[in-house]
XYZ file of C-alpha atoms in Angstrom:
455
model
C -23.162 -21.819 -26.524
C -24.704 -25.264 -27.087
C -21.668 -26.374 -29.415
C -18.993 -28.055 -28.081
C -15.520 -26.341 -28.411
C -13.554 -27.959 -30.808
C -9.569 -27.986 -28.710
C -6.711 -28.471 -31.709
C -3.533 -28.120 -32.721
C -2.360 -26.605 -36.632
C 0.686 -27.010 -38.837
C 1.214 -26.049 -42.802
C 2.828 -28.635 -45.215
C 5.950 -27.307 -46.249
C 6.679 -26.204 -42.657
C 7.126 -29.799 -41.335
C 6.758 -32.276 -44.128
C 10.139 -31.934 -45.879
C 10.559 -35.356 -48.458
C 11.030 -32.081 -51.042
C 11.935 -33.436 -53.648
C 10.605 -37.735 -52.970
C 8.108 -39.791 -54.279
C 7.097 -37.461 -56.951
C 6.467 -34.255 -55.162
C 7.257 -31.142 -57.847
C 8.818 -28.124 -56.872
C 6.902 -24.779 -55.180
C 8.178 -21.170 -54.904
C 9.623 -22.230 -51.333
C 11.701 -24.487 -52.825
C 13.422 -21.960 -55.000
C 13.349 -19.461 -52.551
C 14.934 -20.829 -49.467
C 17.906 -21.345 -52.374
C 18.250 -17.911 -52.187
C 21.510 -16.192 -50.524
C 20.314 -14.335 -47.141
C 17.055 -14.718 -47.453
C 16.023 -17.207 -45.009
C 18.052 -17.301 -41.714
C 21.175 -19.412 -41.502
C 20.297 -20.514 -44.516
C 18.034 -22.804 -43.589
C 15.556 -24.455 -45.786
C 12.833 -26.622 -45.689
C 13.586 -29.824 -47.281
C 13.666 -31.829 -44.175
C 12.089 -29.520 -41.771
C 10.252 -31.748 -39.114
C 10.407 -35.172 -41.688
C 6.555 -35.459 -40.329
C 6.211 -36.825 -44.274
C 7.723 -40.086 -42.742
C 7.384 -39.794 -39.053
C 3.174 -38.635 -39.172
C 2.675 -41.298 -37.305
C 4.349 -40.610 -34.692
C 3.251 -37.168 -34.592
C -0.361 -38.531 -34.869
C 0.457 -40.708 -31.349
C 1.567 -37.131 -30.008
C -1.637 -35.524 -30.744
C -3.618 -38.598 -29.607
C -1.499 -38.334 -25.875
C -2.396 -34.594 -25.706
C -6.090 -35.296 -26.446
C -6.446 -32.920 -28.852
C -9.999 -33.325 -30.971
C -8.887 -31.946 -34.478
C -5.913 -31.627 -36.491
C -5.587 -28.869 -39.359
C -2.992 -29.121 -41.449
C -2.457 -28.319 -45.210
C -1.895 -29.787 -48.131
C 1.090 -29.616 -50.495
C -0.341 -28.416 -53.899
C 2.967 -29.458 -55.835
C 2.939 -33.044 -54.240
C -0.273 -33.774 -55.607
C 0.295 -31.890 -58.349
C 3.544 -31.753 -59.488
C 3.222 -29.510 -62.691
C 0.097 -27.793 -60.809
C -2.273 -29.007 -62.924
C -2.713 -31.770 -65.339
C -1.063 -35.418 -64.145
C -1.711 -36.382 -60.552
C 1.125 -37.553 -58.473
C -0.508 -40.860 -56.807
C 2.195 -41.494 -53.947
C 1.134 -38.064 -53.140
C -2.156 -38.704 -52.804
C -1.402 -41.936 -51.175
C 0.431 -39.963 -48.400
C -2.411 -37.948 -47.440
C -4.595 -40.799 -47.435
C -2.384 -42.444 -44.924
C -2.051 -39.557 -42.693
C -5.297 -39.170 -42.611
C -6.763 -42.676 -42.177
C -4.092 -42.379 -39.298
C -5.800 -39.376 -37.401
C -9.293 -41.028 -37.586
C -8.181 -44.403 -36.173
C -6.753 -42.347 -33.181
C -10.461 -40.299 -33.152
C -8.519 -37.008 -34.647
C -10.668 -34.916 -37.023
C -8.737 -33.969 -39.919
C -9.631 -30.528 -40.994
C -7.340 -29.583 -44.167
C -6.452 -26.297 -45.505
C -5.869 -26.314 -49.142
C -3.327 -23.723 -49.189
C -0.520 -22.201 -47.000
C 1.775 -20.223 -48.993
C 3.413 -23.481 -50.970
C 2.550 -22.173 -54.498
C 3.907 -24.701 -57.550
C 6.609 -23.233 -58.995
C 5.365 -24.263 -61.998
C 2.668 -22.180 -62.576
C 4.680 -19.112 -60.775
C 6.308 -19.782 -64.102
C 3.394 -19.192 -65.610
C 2.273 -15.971 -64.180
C 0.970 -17.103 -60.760
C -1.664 -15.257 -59.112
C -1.335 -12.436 -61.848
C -2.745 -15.215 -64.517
C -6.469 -14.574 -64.611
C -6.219 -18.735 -65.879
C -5.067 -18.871 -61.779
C -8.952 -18.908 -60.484
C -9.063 -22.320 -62.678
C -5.880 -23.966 -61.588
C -6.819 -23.474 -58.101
C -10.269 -24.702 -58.354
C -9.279 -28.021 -60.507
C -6.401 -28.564 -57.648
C -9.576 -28.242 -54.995
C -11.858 -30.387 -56.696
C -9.051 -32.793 -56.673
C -8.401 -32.472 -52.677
C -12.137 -33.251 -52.441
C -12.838 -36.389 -54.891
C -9.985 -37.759 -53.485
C -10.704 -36.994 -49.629
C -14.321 -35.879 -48.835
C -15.241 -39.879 -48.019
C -13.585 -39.321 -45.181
C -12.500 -35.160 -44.213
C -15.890 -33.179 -43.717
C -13.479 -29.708 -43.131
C -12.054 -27.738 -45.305
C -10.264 -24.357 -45.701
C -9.483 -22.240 -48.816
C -7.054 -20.026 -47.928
C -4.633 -19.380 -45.638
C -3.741 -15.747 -44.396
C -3.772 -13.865 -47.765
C -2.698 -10.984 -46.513
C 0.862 -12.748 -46.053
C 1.341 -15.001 -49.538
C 0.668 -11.649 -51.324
C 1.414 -9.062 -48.635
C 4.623 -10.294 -47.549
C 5.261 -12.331 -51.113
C 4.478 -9.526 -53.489
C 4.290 -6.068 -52.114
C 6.880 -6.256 -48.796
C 8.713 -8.764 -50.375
C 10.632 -10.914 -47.474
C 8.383 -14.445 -47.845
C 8.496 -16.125 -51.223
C 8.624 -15.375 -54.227
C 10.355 -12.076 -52.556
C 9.072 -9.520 -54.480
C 8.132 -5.737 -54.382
C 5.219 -5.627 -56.937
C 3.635 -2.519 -58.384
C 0.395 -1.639 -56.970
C -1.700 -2.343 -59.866
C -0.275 -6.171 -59.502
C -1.253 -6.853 -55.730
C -4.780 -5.644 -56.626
C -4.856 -7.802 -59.167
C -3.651 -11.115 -57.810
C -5.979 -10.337 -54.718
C -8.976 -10.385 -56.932
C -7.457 -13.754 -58.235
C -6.786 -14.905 -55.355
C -10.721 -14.354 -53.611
C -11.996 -15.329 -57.137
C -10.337 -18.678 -57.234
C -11.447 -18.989 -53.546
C -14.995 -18.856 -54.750
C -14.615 -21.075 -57.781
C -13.351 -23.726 -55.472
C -16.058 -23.755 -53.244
C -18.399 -24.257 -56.200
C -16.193 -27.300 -57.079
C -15.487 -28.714 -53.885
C -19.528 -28.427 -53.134
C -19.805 -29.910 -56.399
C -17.256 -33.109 -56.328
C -17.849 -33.946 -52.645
C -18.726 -37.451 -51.646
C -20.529 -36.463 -48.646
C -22.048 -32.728 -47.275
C -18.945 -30.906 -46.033
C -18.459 -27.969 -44.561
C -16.366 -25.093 -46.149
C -14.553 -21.903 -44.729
C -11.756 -19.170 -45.105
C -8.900 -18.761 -43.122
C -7.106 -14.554 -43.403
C -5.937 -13.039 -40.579
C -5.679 -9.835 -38.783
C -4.016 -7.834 -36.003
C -6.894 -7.244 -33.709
C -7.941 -3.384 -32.605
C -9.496 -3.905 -29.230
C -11.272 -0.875 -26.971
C -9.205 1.126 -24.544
C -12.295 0.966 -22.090
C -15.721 -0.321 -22.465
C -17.665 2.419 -23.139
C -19.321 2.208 -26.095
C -17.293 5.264 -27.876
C -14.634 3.506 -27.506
C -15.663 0.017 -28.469
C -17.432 1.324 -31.870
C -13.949 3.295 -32.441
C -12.544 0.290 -32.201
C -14.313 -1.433 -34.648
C -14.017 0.924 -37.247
C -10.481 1.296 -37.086
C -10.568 -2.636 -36.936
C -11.991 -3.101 -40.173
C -10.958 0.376 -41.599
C -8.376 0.146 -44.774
C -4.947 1.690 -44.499
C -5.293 4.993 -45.825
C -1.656 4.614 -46.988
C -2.521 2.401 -50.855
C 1.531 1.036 -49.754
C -0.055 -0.403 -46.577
C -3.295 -2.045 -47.995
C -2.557 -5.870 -47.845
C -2.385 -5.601 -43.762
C -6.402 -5.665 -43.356
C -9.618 -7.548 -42.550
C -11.865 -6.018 -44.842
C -10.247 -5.873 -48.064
C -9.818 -9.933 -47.960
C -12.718 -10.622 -46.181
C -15.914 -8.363 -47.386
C -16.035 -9.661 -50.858
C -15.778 -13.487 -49.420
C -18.014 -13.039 -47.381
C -20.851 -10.411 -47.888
C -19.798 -10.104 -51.805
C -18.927 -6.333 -52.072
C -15.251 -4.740 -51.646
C -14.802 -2.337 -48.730
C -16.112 1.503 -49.790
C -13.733 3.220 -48.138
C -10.954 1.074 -49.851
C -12.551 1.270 -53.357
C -12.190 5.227 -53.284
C -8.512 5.157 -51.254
C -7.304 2.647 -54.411
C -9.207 3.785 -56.916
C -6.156 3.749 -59.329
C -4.957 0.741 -59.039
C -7.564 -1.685 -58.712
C -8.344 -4.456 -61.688
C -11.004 -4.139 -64.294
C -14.073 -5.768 -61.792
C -16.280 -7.097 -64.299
C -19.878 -8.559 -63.662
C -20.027 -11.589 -62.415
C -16.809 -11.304 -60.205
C -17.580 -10.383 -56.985
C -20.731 -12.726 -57.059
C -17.660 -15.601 -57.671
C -15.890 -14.705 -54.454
C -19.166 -14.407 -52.390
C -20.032 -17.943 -52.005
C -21.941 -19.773 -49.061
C -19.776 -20.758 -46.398
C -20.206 -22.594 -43.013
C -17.794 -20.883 -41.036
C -15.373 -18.268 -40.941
C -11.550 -18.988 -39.577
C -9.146 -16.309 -38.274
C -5.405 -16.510 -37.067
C -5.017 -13.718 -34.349
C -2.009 -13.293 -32.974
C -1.876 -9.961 -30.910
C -3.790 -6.828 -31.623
C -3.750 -2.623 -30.150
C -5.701 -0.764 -28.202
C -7.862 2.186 -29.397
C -9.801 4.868 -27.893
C -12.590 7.099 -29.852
C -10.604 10.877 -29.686
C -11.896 14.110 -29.242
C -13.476 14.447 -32.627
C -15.364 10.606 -32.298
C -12.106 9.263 -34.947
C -10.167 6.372 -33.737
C -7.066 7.046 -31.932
C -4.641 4.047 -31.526
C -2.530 4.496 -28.446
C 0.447 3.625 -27.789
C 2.049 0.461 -26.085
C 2.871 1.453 -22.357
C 6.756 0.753 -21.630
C 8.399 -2.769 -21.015
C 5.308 -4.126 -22.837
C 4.912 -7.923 -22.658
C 5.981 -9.535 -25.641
C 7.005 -13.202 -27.248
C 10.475 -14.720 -28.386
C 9.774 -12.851 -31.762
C 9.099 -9.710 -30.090
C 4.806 -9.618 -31.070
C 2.909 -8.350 -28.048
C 0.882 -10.078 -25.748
C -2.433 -9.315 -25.942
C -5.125 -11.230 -24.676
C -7.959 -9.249 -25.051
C -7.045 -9.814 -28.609
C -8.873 -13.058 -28.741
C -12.246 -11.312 -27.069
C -12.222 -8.716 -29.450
C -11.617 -9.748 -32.931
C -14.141 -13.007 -32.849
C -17.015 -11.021 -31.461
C -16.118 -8.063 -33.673
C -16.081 -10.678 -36.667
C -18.726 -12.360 -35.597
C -21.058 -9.555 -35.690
C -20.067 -8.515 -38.994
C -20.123 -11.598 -41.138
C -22.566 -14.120 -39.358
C -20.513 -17.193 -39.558
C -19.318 -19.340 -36.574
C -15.903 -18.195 -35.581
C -12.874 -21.017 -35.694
C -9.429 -19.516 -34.255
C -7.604 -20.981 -36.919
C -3.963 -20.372 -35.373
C -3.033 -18.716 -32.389
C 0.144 -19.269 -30.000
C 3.376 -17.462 -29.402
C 7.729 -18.406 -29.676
C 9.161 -19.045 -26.378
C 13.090 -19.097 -25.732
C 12.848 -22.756 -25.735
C 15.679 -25.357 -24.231
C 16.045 -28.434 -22.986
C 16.672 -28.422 -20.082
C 18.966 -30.398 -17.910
C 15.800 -32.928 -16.258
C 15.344 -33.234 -20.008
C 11.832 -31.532 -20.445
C 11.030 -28.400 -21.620
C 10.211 -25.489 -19.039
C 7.586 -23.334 -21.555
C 5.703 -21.356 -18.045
C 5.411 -18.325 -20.404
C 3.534 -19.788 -23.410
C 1.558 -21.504 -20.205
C 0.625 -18.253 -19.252
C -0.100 -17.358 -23.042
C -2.455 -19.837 -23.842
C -4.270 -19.555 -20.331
C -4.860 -15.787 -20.917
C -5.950 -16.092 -24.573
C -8.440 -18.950 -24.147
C -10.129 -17.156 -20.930
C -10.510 -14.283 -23.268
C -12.059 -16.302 -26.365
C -14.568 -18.412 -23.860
C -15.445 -15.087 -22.225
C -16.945 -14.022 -25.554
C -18.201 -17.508 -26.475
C -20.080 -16.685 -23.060
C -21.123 -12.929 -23.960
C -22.695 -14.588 -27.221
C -20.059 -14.866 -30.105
C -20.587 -18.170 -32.005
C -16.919 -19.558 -31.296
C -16.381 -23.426 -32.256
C -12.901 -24.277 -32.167
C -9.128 -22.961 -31.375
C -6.571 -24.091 -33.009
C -2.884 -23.800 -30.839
C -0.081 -23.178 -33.755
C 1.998 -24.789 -33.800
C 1.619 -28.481 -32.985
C 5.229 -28.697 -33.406
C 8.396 -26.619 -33.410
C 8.884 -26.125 -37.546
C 10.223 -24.205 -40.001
C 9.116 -20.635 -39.208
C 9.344 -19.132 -42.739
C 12.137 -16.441 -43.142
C 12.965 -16.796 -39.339
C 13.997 -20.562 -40.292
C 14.257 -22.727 -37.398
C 14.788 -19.840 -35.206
C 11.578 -19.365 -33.603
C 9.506 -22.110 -31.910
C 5.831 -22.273 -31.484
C 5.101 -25.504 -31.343
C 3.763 -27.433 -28.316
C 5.973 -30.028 -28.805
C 10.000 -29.745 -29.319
C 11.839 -30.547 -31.819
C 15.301 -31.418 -32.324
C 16.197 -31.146 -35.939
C 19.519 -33.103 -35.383
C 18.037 -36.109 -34.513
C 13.987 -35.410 -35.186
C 13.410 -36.416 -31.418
C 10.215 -34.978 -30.109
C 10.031 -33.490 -26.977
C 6.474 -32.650 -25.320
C 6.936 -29.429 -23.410
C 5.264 -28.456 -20.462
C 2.474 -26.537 -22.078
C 1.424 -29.554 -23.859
C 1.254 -31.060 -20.528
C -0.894 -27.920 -19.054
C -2.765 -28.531 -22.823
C -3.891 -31.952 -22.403
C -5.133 -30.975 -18.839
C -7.103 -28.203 -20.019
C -8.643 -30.599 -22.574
C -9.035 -33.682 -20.185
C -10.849 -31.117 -17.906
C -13.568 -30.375 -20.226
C -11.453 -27.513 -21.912
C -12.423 -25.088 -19.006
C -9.079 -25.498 -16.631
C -8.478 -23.590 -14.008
C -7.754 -20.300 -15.370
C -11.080 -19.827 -17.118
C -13.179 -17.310 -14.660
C -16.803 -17.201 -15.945
């Protein structure tokens, strides 16, 4: 590919930020969730989490020393926006001008996602994603981001993995707000949700000071090929962008999140599985959600294998024993990162960002006082050799973003798991760069092919 590869690291706002409740920041769901008895681990919250709000830069001179090329990170919606909408919160704005002003004097590209999970808990109040008035509040809050921003950020993301602020917020339950929805709701807050994606591309194209460049960020556990024959490889990818024949299971998928974004229709064989309990889709809505974009981002993880059966169906197999897995017990899959880009790729059109992808390591300090990280080493090497390999066998792939840039505040799991490339001690907020931001800033240094790339 002629393009250079864009080498960067990812966080989300209310994952390292803390400052909850300073300089005129309003509340989100987080917030009043993490309040919650046993639902976060240890009890742990995030109003201090990594204190990036007042230590950026020094994170910023972290990235700059690894040599990454490209920082995404999100905004808080309620810092901006304390209420949500109406009155702006200028100290919040001020903050993100600072931080990024910051990564462009140290030659950082600041690529922002407008939202990761942080909804204001002020218009959760109001009905939240099940308010059809949702598609505008999100748009006015992304027509803000870009009048305020677009001088100087040329990338921006929508969304952030769906599938988990209504999957895991409103039909599993265990991420904020925590609950178990009916049916008819999800479906309903999903069309929200991909309508006010499309309504705030139309604004952001609309209120930016320069040309920009716009994309989506879901995710997906990636179904890779047991072999490469092509039975296989097209079961595969059907199963891949199938939807769960169970309706209870239908938030964990590509196609239902990403089909009417990006080629403006909803999945047929989801439309006749959940028949019942979609929305009213009325004319004019799908043609909302289907707006031009520039690129397409996915967070990919892991993924399965699957093999084409007897009768031609897809037939997932299952993990061999003592698979390899992370800290938080998600396997390792390389091929994963092969796989779902060129898989997306072919289906959608758009150049391919990996958006997040990394693992949790057992991670110590050790007595030499650095941190030994050989296994997310290993990670990283394996995944990226996989993702060039198909940037080489012809998927348009411009960027990979490691998650996390720093150890944070991992949701429900608290400050349990770490991911980040860089250690944290939430005692004392030292920063600790681990080996495999070490092995990172090689890779990068080298041209980002190291030596475990085999072409």
């Amino acid at each position: 590919m002629e393009e250079k590869m864009i080498w960067g690291a990812a966080t989300s706002a209310y994952q390292i930020e803390g400052a909850a409740e300073e300089d005129g920041k309003g509340l989100n769901i987080w917030d009043i969730y993490c309040r919650q008895p046993g639902k976060i681990f240890g009890g742990h919250t995030g109003d201090v989490a990594c204190d990036h709000y007042h230590r950026y830069r020094e994170d910023i001179g972290i990235m700059k020393q690894i040599g990454i090329s490209a920082y995404r990170f999100s905004i808080s919606w309620a810092r901006i926006l304390p209420q949500g909408q109406g009155p702006v919160n200028e100290e919040g704005i001020a903050f993100y001008n600072r931080l990024i002003d910051e990564l462009i004097t140290n030659g950082i590209e600041p690529y922002i996602t407008l939202f990761h999970w942080d909804y204001p808990y002020a218009l959760y109040q109001r009905g939240g994603w099940m308010n059809p008035d949702s598609v505008n509040w999100f748009a006015e809050y992304a027509r803000l981001v870009t009048e305020r921003f677009s001088d100087r950020v040329r990338y921006f993301i929508t969304f952030n993995e769906p599938q988990c602020f209504i999957g895991m917020g409103h039909v599993t339950g265990e991420h904020a707000p925590g609950l178990k929805n009916p049916l008819h709701d999800g479906f309903l807050m999903a069309h929200h949700v991909m309508m006010a994606h499309g309504k705030a591309v139309q604004a952001m194209r609309a209120a930016a000071k320069r040309p920009i460049m716009i994309g989506y960020a879901p995710t997906s556990t990636v179904s890779a090929p047991a072999s490469r024959s092509q039975e296989d490889i097209e079961a595969a990818r059907a199963r891949y962008f199938a939807c769960p024949e169970d309706a209870g299971g239908w938030s964990w998928n590509v196609s239902w999140w990403s089909d009417p974004v990006m080629l403006g229709r909803y999945p047929e064989d989801g439309v006749k599985r959940y028949e019942e309990y979609l929305p009213d889709i009325r004319p004019g809505d799908l043609e909302l959600m289907h707006q031009p974009l520039d690129f397409y981002g996915q967070n990919i993880y892991n993924g399965y294998r699957v093999k084409a059966g007897a009768d031609g169906r897809p037939m997932v197999l299952e993990r061999p024993a003592g698979y390899e897995t992370t800290a938080m017990g998600w396997p390792v899959t390389p091929e994963s990162l092969y796989w779902g880009p060129k898989f997306l790729y072919e289906r959608y059109g758009k150049p391919i960002y990996i958006t997040e992808n990394g693992m949790a390591c057992h991670d110590m300090v050790s007595r030499d006082g650095r941190v030994h990280d050989a296994s997310r080493i290993d990670f990283m090497d394996r995944y990226i050799e996989s993702l060039l390999k198909a940037r080489e066998d012809g998927t348009d792939i411009r960027g990979y973003f490691y998650w996390s840039l720093l150890d944070n505040f991992e949701w429900a799991e608290g400050y349990k798991d770490r991911f980040g490339l860089v250690y944290v001690d939430y005692a004392t907020q030292r920063r600790v760069l681990k080996d495999s931001a070490e092995w990172y800033r090689k890779w990068i240094a080298g041209g980002g092919m190291g030596e475990g790339y085999a072409s």
